[in-house]
mmCIF file of C-alpha atoms in Angstrom:
data_model
loop_
_atom_site.group_PDB
_atom_site.id
_atom_site.type_symbol
_atom_site.label_atom_id
_atom_site.label_comp_id
_atom_site.label_asym_id
_atom_site.label_seq_id
_atom_site.Cartn_x
_atom_site.Cartn_y
_atom_site.Cartn_z
ATOM 1 C CA MET W 62 21.258 -4.408 0.157
ATOM 2 C CA ALA W 63 19.298 -4.622 -3.062
ATOM 3 C CA GLY W 64 20.767 -6.016 -6.374
ATOM 4 C CA VAL W 65 18.994 -4.321 -9.563
ATOM 5 C CA VAL W 66 19.030 -5.441 -12.657
ATOM 6 C CA GLY W 67 18.925 -2.651 -15.079
ATOM 7 C CA GLY W 68 21.146 -0.734 -11.988
ATOM 8 C CA ASP W 69 20.544 2.587 -13.258
ATOM 9 C CA ALA W 70 16.946 2.844 -13.386
ATOM 10 C CA ARG W 71 14.947 5.540 -10.862
ATOM 11 C CA ALA W 72 11.746 6.242 -9.994
ATOM 12 C CA ARG W 73 10.151 9.277 -7.534
ATOM 13 C CA VAL W 74 6.779 7.537 -7.309
ATOM 14 C CA GLY W 75 5.463 4.098 -6.959
ATOM 15 C CA VAL W 76 2.113 2.880 -7.936
ATOM 16 C CA ILE W 77 1.169 -0.566 -6.339
ATOM 17 C CA GLY W 78 -1.499 -2.101 -8.192
ATOM 18 C CA GLY W 79 -4.218 -4.136 -6.496
ATOM 19 C CA SER W 80 -7.098 -6.683 -7.539
ATOM 20 C CA GLY W 81 -7.849 -5.663 -11.167
ATOM 21 C CA PHE W 82 -4.881 -3.079 -11.523
ATOM 22 C CA TYR W 83 -2.330 -5.290 -13.440
ATOM 23 C CA GLN W 84 -1.139 -2.688 -15.779
ATOM 24 C CA MET W 85 0.397 0.577 -15.984
ATOM 25 C CA PRO W 86 -0.313 2.314 -19.453
ATOM 26 C CA GLY W 87 0.834 5.373 -20.622
ATOM 27 C CA LEU W 88 4.345 4.972 -20.080
ATOM 28 C CA GLU W 89 7.015 6.178 -21.828
ATOM 29 C CA ASP W 90 10.758 4.740 -21.903
ATOM 30 C CA ARG W 91 9.035 1.954 -19.945
ATOM 31 C CA ARG W 92 10.831 -1.275 -19.095
ATOM 32 C CA GLU W 93 11.117 -3.846 -16.762
ATOM 33 C CA VAL W 94 13.510 -4.160 -13.538
ATOM 34 C CA GLU W 95 14.342 -7.152 -11.545
ATOM 35 C CA ILE W 96 15.198 -6.641 -7.770
ATOM 36 C CA ASP W 97 16.957 -9.027 -5.348
ATOM 37 C CA THR W 98 16.174 -7.607 -1.885
ATOM 38 C CA PRO W 99 17.419 -9.178 1.379
ATOM 39 C CA PHE W 100 13.681 -10.533 1.999
ATOM 40 C CA GLY W 101 13.051 -11.968 -0.937
ATOM 41 C CA ALA W 102 11.909 -11.216 -4.555
ATOM 42 C CA PRO W 103 9.038 -8.915 -5.028
ATOM 43 C CA SER W 104 5.778 -10.124 -6.324
ATOM 44 C CA ASP W 105 7.006 -9.615 -9.962
ATOM 45 C CA HIS W 106 9.120 -7.730 -12.208
ATOM 46 C CA LEU W 107 8.609 -3.564 -11.405
ATOM 47 C CA VAL W 108 7.894 -1.915 -14.407
ATOM 48 C CA VAL W 109 8.910 1.671 -14.782
ATOM 49 C CA GLY W 110 9.023 4.725 -16.848
ATOM 50 C CA VAL W 111 7.713 8.202 -17.616
ATOM 51 C CA LEU W 112 4.568 9.949 -16.966
ATOM 52 C CA ASP W 113 3.845 13.462 -17.771
ATOM 53 C CA GLY W 114 7.535 13.858 -16.778
ATOM 54 C CA VAL W 115 7.925 11.701 -13.314
ATOM 55 C CA GLU W 116 9.847 8.461 -13.359
ATOM 56 C CA VAL W 117 7.368 5.899 -11.819
ATOM 57 C CA ALA W 118 7.585 2.560 -10.677
ATOM 58 C CA PHE W 119 4.479 0.444 -11.293
ATOM 59 C CA LEU W 120 4.259 -3.233 -9.212
ATOM 60 C CA PRO W 121 1.751 -5.436 -9.752
ATOM 61 C CA ARG W 122 0.674 -6.684 -5.758
ATOM 62 C CA HIS W 123 -0.573 -9.379 -6.680
ATOM 63 C CA GLY W 124 1.863 -10.543 -9.504
ATOM 64 C CA ARG W 125 0.756 -10.408 -13.089
ATOM 65 C CA GLY W 126 -2.422 -12.634 -13.369
ATOM 66 C CA HIS W 127 -2.933 -12.376 -9.892
ATOM 67 C CA ARG W 128 -1.110 -14.912 -8.231
ATOM 68 C CA ILE W 129 -0.180 -14.133 -5.010
ATOM 69 C CA SER W 130 -2.861 -14.298 -2.237
ATOM 70 C CA PRO W 131 -2.605 -11.283 0.331
ATOM 71 C CA THR W 132 -1.359 -13.840 2.664
ATOM 72 C CA ALA W 133 1.402 -15.503 1.052
ATOM 73 C CA LEU W 134 2.614 -11.266 -0.132
ATOM 74 C CA ASN W 135 6.359 -10.497 0.032
ATOM 75 C CA VAL W 136 5.498 -7.417 1.197
ATOM 76 C CA ARG W 137 9.007 -7.006 2.930
ATOM 77 C CA ALA W 138 10.053 -6.914 -0.751
ATOM 78 C CA ASN W 139 7.833 -5.078 -2.736
ATOM 79 C CA ILE W 140 8.197 -1.945 -0.175
ATOM 80 C CA TRP W 141 12.185 -2.534 -0.217
ATOM 81 C CA ALA W 142 12.097 -2.431 -4.192
ATOM 82 C CA LEU W 143 10.390 0.247 -4.393
ATOM 83 C CA LYS W 144 13.158 2.283 -1.523
ATOM 84 C CA SER W 145 15.629 0.926 -3.393
ATOM 85 C CA LEU W 146 14.510 2.778 -7.017
ATOM 86 C CA GLY W 147 14.511 5.629 -5.042
ATOM 87 C CA VAL W 148 10.788 6.134 -4.674
ATOM 88 C CA GLU W 149 9.082 8.447 -1.851
ATOM 89 C CA TRP W 150 5.289 9.135 -2.365
ATOM 90 C CA VAL W 151 3.459 5.197 -3.013
ATOM 91 C CA LEU W 152 -0.006 5.404 -4.732
ATOM 92 C CA ALA W 153 -1.631 2.046 -3.489
ATOM 93 C CA VAL W 154 -4.885 0.954 -5.221
ATOM 94 C CA SER W 155 -6.800 -1.941 -2.838
ATOM 95 C CA ALA W 156 -10.088 -3.328 -3.303
ATOM 96 C CA VAL W 157 -12.196 -2.978 -0.336
ATOM 97 C CA GLY W 158 -15.650 -3.992 1.065
ATOM 98 C CA SER W 159 -18.135 -1.304 2.750
ATOM 99 C CA MET W 160 -19.167 -1.422 5.814
ATOM 100 C CA ARG W 161 -21.313 1.977 6.076
ATOM 101 C CA GLU W 162 -24.733 2.119 3.834
ATOM 102 C CA ARG W 163 -24.086 5.774 3.054
ATOM 103 C CA ILE W 164 -20.125 4.039 1.340
ATOM 104 C CA PRO W 165 -21.736 1.942 -1.941
ATOM 105 C CA PRO W 166 -20.294 -0.283 -3.883
ATOM 106 C CA LEU W 167 -18.176 1.811 -6.763
ATOM 107 C CA ASP W 168 -17.263 4.501 -4.627
ATOM 108 C CA VAL W 169 -13.831 5.125 -3.427
ATOM 109 C CA VAL W 170 -12.817 6.304 0.087
ATOM 110 C CA ILE W 171 -9.032 7.160 0.975
ATOM 111 C CA PRO W 172 -8.839 6.286 4.391
ATOM 112 C CA ASP W 173 -7.173 8.188 7.479
ATOM 113 C CA GLN W 174 -6.629 5.260 9.729
ATOM 114 C CA LEU W 175 -6.036 1.775 9.711
ATOM 115 C CA ILE W 176 -7.029 -1.416 12.567
ATOM 116 C CA ASP W 177 -4.634 -4.631 11.945
ATOM 117 C CA ARG W 178 -6.586 -7.732 11.934
ATOM 118 C CA THR W 179 -3.809 -9.886 10.154
ATOM 119 C CA ARG W 180 -2.082 -12.407 11.938
ATOM 120 C CA VAL W 181 0.745 -14.395 10.357
ATOM 121 C CA ARG W 182 2.467 -11.132 8.045
ATOM 122 C CA PRO W 183 5.899 -9.723 8.709
ATOM 123 C CA SER W 184 5.070 -6.452 9.413
ATOM 124 C CA THR W 185 8.608 -4.925 10.456
ATOM 125 C CA PHE W 186 11.915 -4.622 8.123
ATOM 126 C CA PHE W 187 13.695 -5.196 11.856
ATOM 127 C CA ASP W 188 13.099 -8.307 13.095
ATOM 128 C CA GLU W 189 16.217 -9.698 14.277
ATOM 129 C CA PRO W 190 18.040 -9.196 17.658
ATOM 130 C CA GLY W 191 20.888 -6.312 16.631
ATOM 131 C CA LEU W 192 18.696 -3.298 15.759
ATOM 132 C CA VAL W 193 15.616 -2.049 17.321
ATOM 133 C CA VAL W 194 13.499 0.405 15.709
ATOM 134 C CA HIS W 195 10.112 1.961 16.528
ATOM 135 C CA VAL W 196 8.460 4.295 14.460
ATOM 136 C CA GLY W 197 4.996 6.050 15.163
ATOM 137 C CA MET W 198 1.745 4.858 13.264
ATOM 138 C CA ALA W 199 -0.631 7.157 14.753
ATOM 139 C CA GLU W 200 -1.249 9.084 11.527
ATOM 140 C CA PRO W 201 -0.743 5.746 9.370
ATOM 141 C CA LEU W 202 -0.855 7.436 6.088
ATOM 142 C CA CYS W 203 0.176 10.545 4.703
ATOM 143 C CA PRO W 204 -1.701 13.231 4.400
ATOM 144 C CA HIS W 205 -0.114 14.690 1.649
ATOM 145 C CA VAL W 206 -0.649 11.593 -0.394
ATOM 146 C CA ARG W 207 -4.638 11.296 0.944
ATOM 147 C CA SER W 208 -4.946 14.568 -0.169
ATOM 148 C CA VAL W 209 -4.082 14.197 -4.030
ATOM 149 C CA LEU W 210 -5.991 10.844 -3.885
ATOM 150 C CA ALA W 211 -8.747 12.651 -2.934
ATOM 151 C CA ASP W 212 -8.396 15.272 -5.695
ATOM 152 C CA ALA W 213 -7.304 12.878 -7.956
ATOM 153 C CA VAL W 214 -10.635 10.635 -7.352
ATOM 154 C CA GLY W 215 -12.622 13.786 -7.615
ATOM 155 C CA GLY W 216 -11.862 15.313 -10.878
ATOM 156 C CA ALA W 217 -11.424 12.059 -12.351
ATOM 157 C CA GLY W 218 -15.861 11.698 -11.925
ATOM 158 C CA GLY W 219 -15.563 9.421 -8.960
ATOM 159 C CA ASN W 220 -17.379 9.666 -5.435
ATOM 160 C CA VAL W 221 -15.281 10.276 -3.421
ATOM 161 C CA HIS W 222 -15.222 9.345 0.595
ATOM 162 C CA HIS W 223 -11.573 11.514 2.034
ATOM 163 C CA GLY W 224 -11.466 9.707 5.475
ATOM 164 C CA GLY W 225 -12.259 6.814 6.762
ATOM 165 C CA ALA W 226 -11.470 3.732 8.939
ATOM 166 C CA TYR W 227 -9.967 0.823 6.929
ATOM 167 C CA VAL W 228 -9.414 -2.872 8.779
ATOM 168 C CA CYS W 229 -7.336 -5.062 7.142
ATOM 169 C CA ILE W 230 -7.898 -8.539 7.829
ATOM 170 C CA GLU W 231 -5.975 -11.585 6.960
ATOM 171 C CA GLY W 232 -8.124 -13.496 4.617
ATOM 172 C CA PRO W 233 -8.005 -15.201 1.907
ATOM 173 C CA GLN W 234 -11.453 -15.782 3.102
ATOM 174 C CA PHE W 235 -13.724 -12.703 3.240
ATOM 175 C CA SER W 236 -15.487 -12.067 6.378
ATOM 176 C CA THR W 237 -17.890 -14.030 8.825
ATOM 177 C CA ARG W 238 -21.494 -11.960 9.343
ATOM 178 C CA ALA W 239 -20.279 -11.735 13.301
ATOM 179 C CA GLU W 240 -16.866 -10.177 12.493
ATOM 180 C CA SER W 241 -18.228 -8.114 9.694
ATOM 181 C CA GLU W 242 -20.669 -7.071 12.626
ATOM 182 C CA LEU W 243 -17.835 -6.180 14.935
ATOM 183 C CA TYR W 244 -16.077 -4.451 12.827
ATOM 184 C CA ARG W 245 -19.158 -2.080 12.199
ATOM 185 C CA SER W 246 -19.434 -1.549 15.869
ATOM 186 C CA TRP W 247 -15.531 -0.596 16.316
ATOM 187 C CA GLY W 248 -16.453 2.596 13.898
ATOM 188 C CA VAL W 249 -14.935 1.098 10.811
ATOM 189 C CA ASP W 250 -15.662 2.568 7.496
ATOM 190 C CA VAL W 251 -13.969 -0.318 4.565
ATOM 191 C CA ILE W 252 -12.778 -3.857 5.247
ATOM 192 C CA GLY W 253 -9.855 -5.086 2.940
ATOM 193 C CA MET W 254 -6.666 -7.693 2.912
ATOM 194 C CA THR W 255 -4.003 -5.701 1.628
ATOM 195 C CA ALA W 256 -3.157 -1.886 3.238
ATOM 196 C CA LEU W 257 -1.472 -3.829 5.644
ATOM 197 C CA PRO W 258 1.905 -4.284 6.612
ATOM 198 C CA GLU W 259 2.116 -2.309 3.214
ATOM 199 C CA ALA W 260 1.407 0.830 5.344
ATOM 200 C CA ARG W 261 3.604 -0.042 8.591
ATOM 201 C CA LEU W 262 6.227 -1.065 6.090
ATOM 202 C CA ALA W 263 6.192 2.014 4.115
ATOM 203 C CA ARG W 264 6.417 3.821 7.122
ATOM 204 C CA GLU W 265 9.970 2.216 7.838
ATOM 205 C CA ALA W 266 11.310 2.444 4.575
ATOM 206 C CA GLU W 267 10.009 6.706 4.857
ATOM 207 C CA LEU W 268 7.726 6.773 2.177
ATOM 208 C CA CYS W 269 5.259 8.871 1.405
ATOM 209 C CA TYR W 270 1.844 6.420 1.109
ATOM 210 C CA GLY W 271 -1.741 6.473 0.803
ATOM 211 C CA VAL W 272 -4.576 4.195 -0.619
ATOM 212 C CA MET W 273 -7.107 4.179 -3.056
ATOM 213 C CA ALA W 274 -9.795 2.115 -1.473
ATOM 214 C CA MET W 275 -12.242 0.891 -4.640
ATOM 215 C CA VAL W 276 -15.849 -0.656 -3.059
ATOM 216 C CA THR W 277 -16.403 -3.369 -4.639
ATOM 217 C CA ASP W 278 -18.989 -4.904 -2.212
ATOM 218 C CA TYR W 279 -20.805 -4.262 1.343
ATOM 219 C CA ASP W 280 -19.382 -7.177 3.171
ATOM 220 C CA VAL W 281 -21.485 -9.823 4.516
ATOM 221 C CA TRP W 282 -22.917 -7.394 7.245
ATOM 222 C CA HIS W 283 -25.462 -6.031 4.551
ATOM 223 C CA GLU W 284 -28.610 -8.766 4.699
ATOM 224 C CA SER W 285 -30.771 -7.139 1.848
ATOM 225 C CA GLU W 286 -27.297 -7.816 -0.362
ATOM 226 C CA GLU W 287 -25.960 -10.418 -1.765
ATOM 227 C CA PRO W 288 -22.882 -11.801 0.363
ATOM 228 C CA VAL W 289 -19.816 -10.734 -0.883
ATOM 229 C CA THR W 290 -17.744 -13.357 -3.596
ATOM 230 C CA ALA W 291 -14.923 -13.034 -5.264
ATOM 231 C CA ALA W 292 -16.963 -13.063 -8.682
ATOM 232 C CA MET W 293 -18.930 -9.674 -7.470
ATOM 233 C CA VAL W 294 -15.039 -7.920 -6.339
ATOM 234 C CA VAL W 295 -13.753 -8.730 -9.949
ATOM 235 C CA GLN W 296 -16.642 -7.213 -11.486
ATOM 236 C CA ASN W 297 -16.912 -4.117 -9.873
ATOM 237 C CA LEU W 298 -13.293 -3.904 -10.292
ATOM 238 C CA MET W 299 -13.654 -4.032 -13.966
ATOM 239 C CA ALA W 300 -16.556 -1.427 -13.586
ATOM 240 C CA ASN W 301 -14.144 0.435 -11.750
ATOM 241 C CA ALA W 302 -10.414 -0.002 -13.649
ATOM 242 C CA GLU W 303 -10.979 3.440 -15.879
ATOM 243 C CA LEU W 304 -11.559 5.283 -13.073
ATOM 244 C CA ALA W 305 -8.713 4.217 -10.983
ATOM 245 C CA LEU W 306 -6.200 4.364 -14.141
ATOM 246 C CA ARG W 307 -7.544 8.083 -14.373
ATOM 247 C CA ALA W 308 -7.624 8.993 -11.028
ATOM 248 C CA VAL W 309 -3.663 7.633 -10.401
ATOM 249 C CA ARG W 310 -2.397 8.858 -13.610
ATOM 250 C CA THR W 311 -3.647 12.292 -12.573
ATOM 251 C CA ALA W 312 -2.109 12.335 -9.131
ATOM 252 C CA ILE W 313 0.896 11.205 -10.135
ATOM 253 C CA PRO W 314 2.263 14.762 -11.389
ATOM 254 C CA GLU W 315 0.714 16.171 -7.997
ATOM 255 C CA ALA W 316 2.101 13.946 -5.485
ATOM 256 C CA VAL W 317 5.621 15.020 -6.626
ATOM 257 C CA ARG W 318 4.740 18.353 -6.098
ATOM 258 C CA GLN W 319 3.795 17.929 -1.911
ATOM 259 C CA PRO W 320 5.922 18.744 0.331
ATOM 260 C CA ARG W 321 7.736 15.638 1.903
ATOM 261 C CA ASP W 322 7.066 18.112 5.328
ATOM 262 C CA CYS W 323 4.950 15.133 6.803
ATOM 263 C CA GLU W 324 6.587 12.634 9.553
ATOM 264 C CA CYS W 325 6.879 9.923 6.870
ATOM 265 C CA GLY W 326 10.023 11.022 5.280
ATOM 266 C CA SER W 327 11.553 10.814 8.584
ATOM 267 C CA ALA W 328 10.348 8.571 10.615
ATOM 268 C CA LEU W 329 13.684 6.928 11.579
ATOM 269 C CA ALA W 330 15.350 9.944 12.690
ATOM 270 C CA ALA W 331 13.860 8.943 16.419
ATOM 271 C CA GLY W 332 12.482 5.828 15.933
ATOM 272 C CA ILE W 333 16.390 3.903 15.989
ATOM 273 C CA ILE W 334 16.721 2.740 19.855
ATOM 274 C CA THR W 335 19.800 0.837 20.077
ATOM 275 C CA ALA W 336 23.323 2.462 20.630
ATOM 276 C CA PRO W 337 25.072 3.190 16.985
ATOM 277 C CA GLU W 338 28.057 0.983 18.796
ATOM 278 C CA ALA W 339 25.768 -2.243 20.131
ATOM 279 C CA ILE W 340 24.045 -2.412 16.728
ATOM 280 C CA ASP W 341 24.978 -5.859 15.297
ATOM 281 C CA PRO W 342 27.443 -5.178 12.141
ATOM 282 C CA ARG W 343 25.452 -7.960 10.000
ATOM 283 C CA VAL W 344 22.280 -6.938 10.717
ATOM 284 C CA ARG W 345 23.168 -3.103 10.416
ATOM 285 C CA GLN W 346 24.575 -3.849 6.349
ATOM 286 C CA ARG W 347 21.622 -5.409 5.751
ATOM 287 C CA VAL W 348 19.216 -2.838 6.229
ATOM 288 C CA ALA W 349 21.565 -0.212 5.308
ATOM 289 C CA LEU W 350 19.328 1.232 2.729
ATOM 290 C CA LEU W 351 17.287 1.993 5.797
ATOM 291 C CA VAL W 352 19.304 3.091 8.465
ATOM 292 C CA GLU W 353 22.332 4.254 6.959
ATOM 293 C CA ARG W 354 22.021 8.051 6.884
ATOM 294 C CA TYR W 355 21.723 8.063 10.570
ATOM 295 C CA LEU W 356 23.931 6.447 11.163
#
């Protein structure tokens, strides 16, 4: 189970800040919370506070100062930490490249589908023998959170695309041109490095999770544009930082008004396959935060 320094800390909405989104201004009664999880330490201390009457937990995905690469992220610890604080809705911000002419840099995409091209990242909390769990991922991103994020970006003045396929690559290198063209042939709309396994783990933790994908470049398929570089990504992220912050602040109070009648909040109800009497007690204790209400 999670150990929390400041054990009375609670939050309803979690915000995961991506590249260029390292702070959450405007939180009242803010404090830092250190959480130890069965899967190790999260990317950083969580900042917990109140925004427009809603308890919020903010986590910079890559750590303050952007210290952790996508491949090295301890995503299980990040999602577990949010779950242990009582979070039910997660608003994630992610930098992406566009795979479509109609989605230029500085636009925002709220994807509804994911393609997993990661290779070495742990993608489940249930990785030990003794407890088998299968959750549905047909709709990998919460429809309520997607709708809230799309409305918030539009209200904040952004050019938003509601829906689209996000391919998540391992990184930390950018794609080759051949890879980029392959993904385009699959019907992919944006490419990034962080939405997975976040979305898979959020579903196992029964969290309503959505991604605000901030477009920074055209990846490398667009031969009339300069190939993507880290400097280009950072420059466009900074240009869009205020939009991201305004949209997230608008989305937070709207998220908690949504009904949790989607599949996210009960993903494990039909997902636990192992008979209760056959579950390894040590494994059960390790993931009790997730499964105990069903056992």
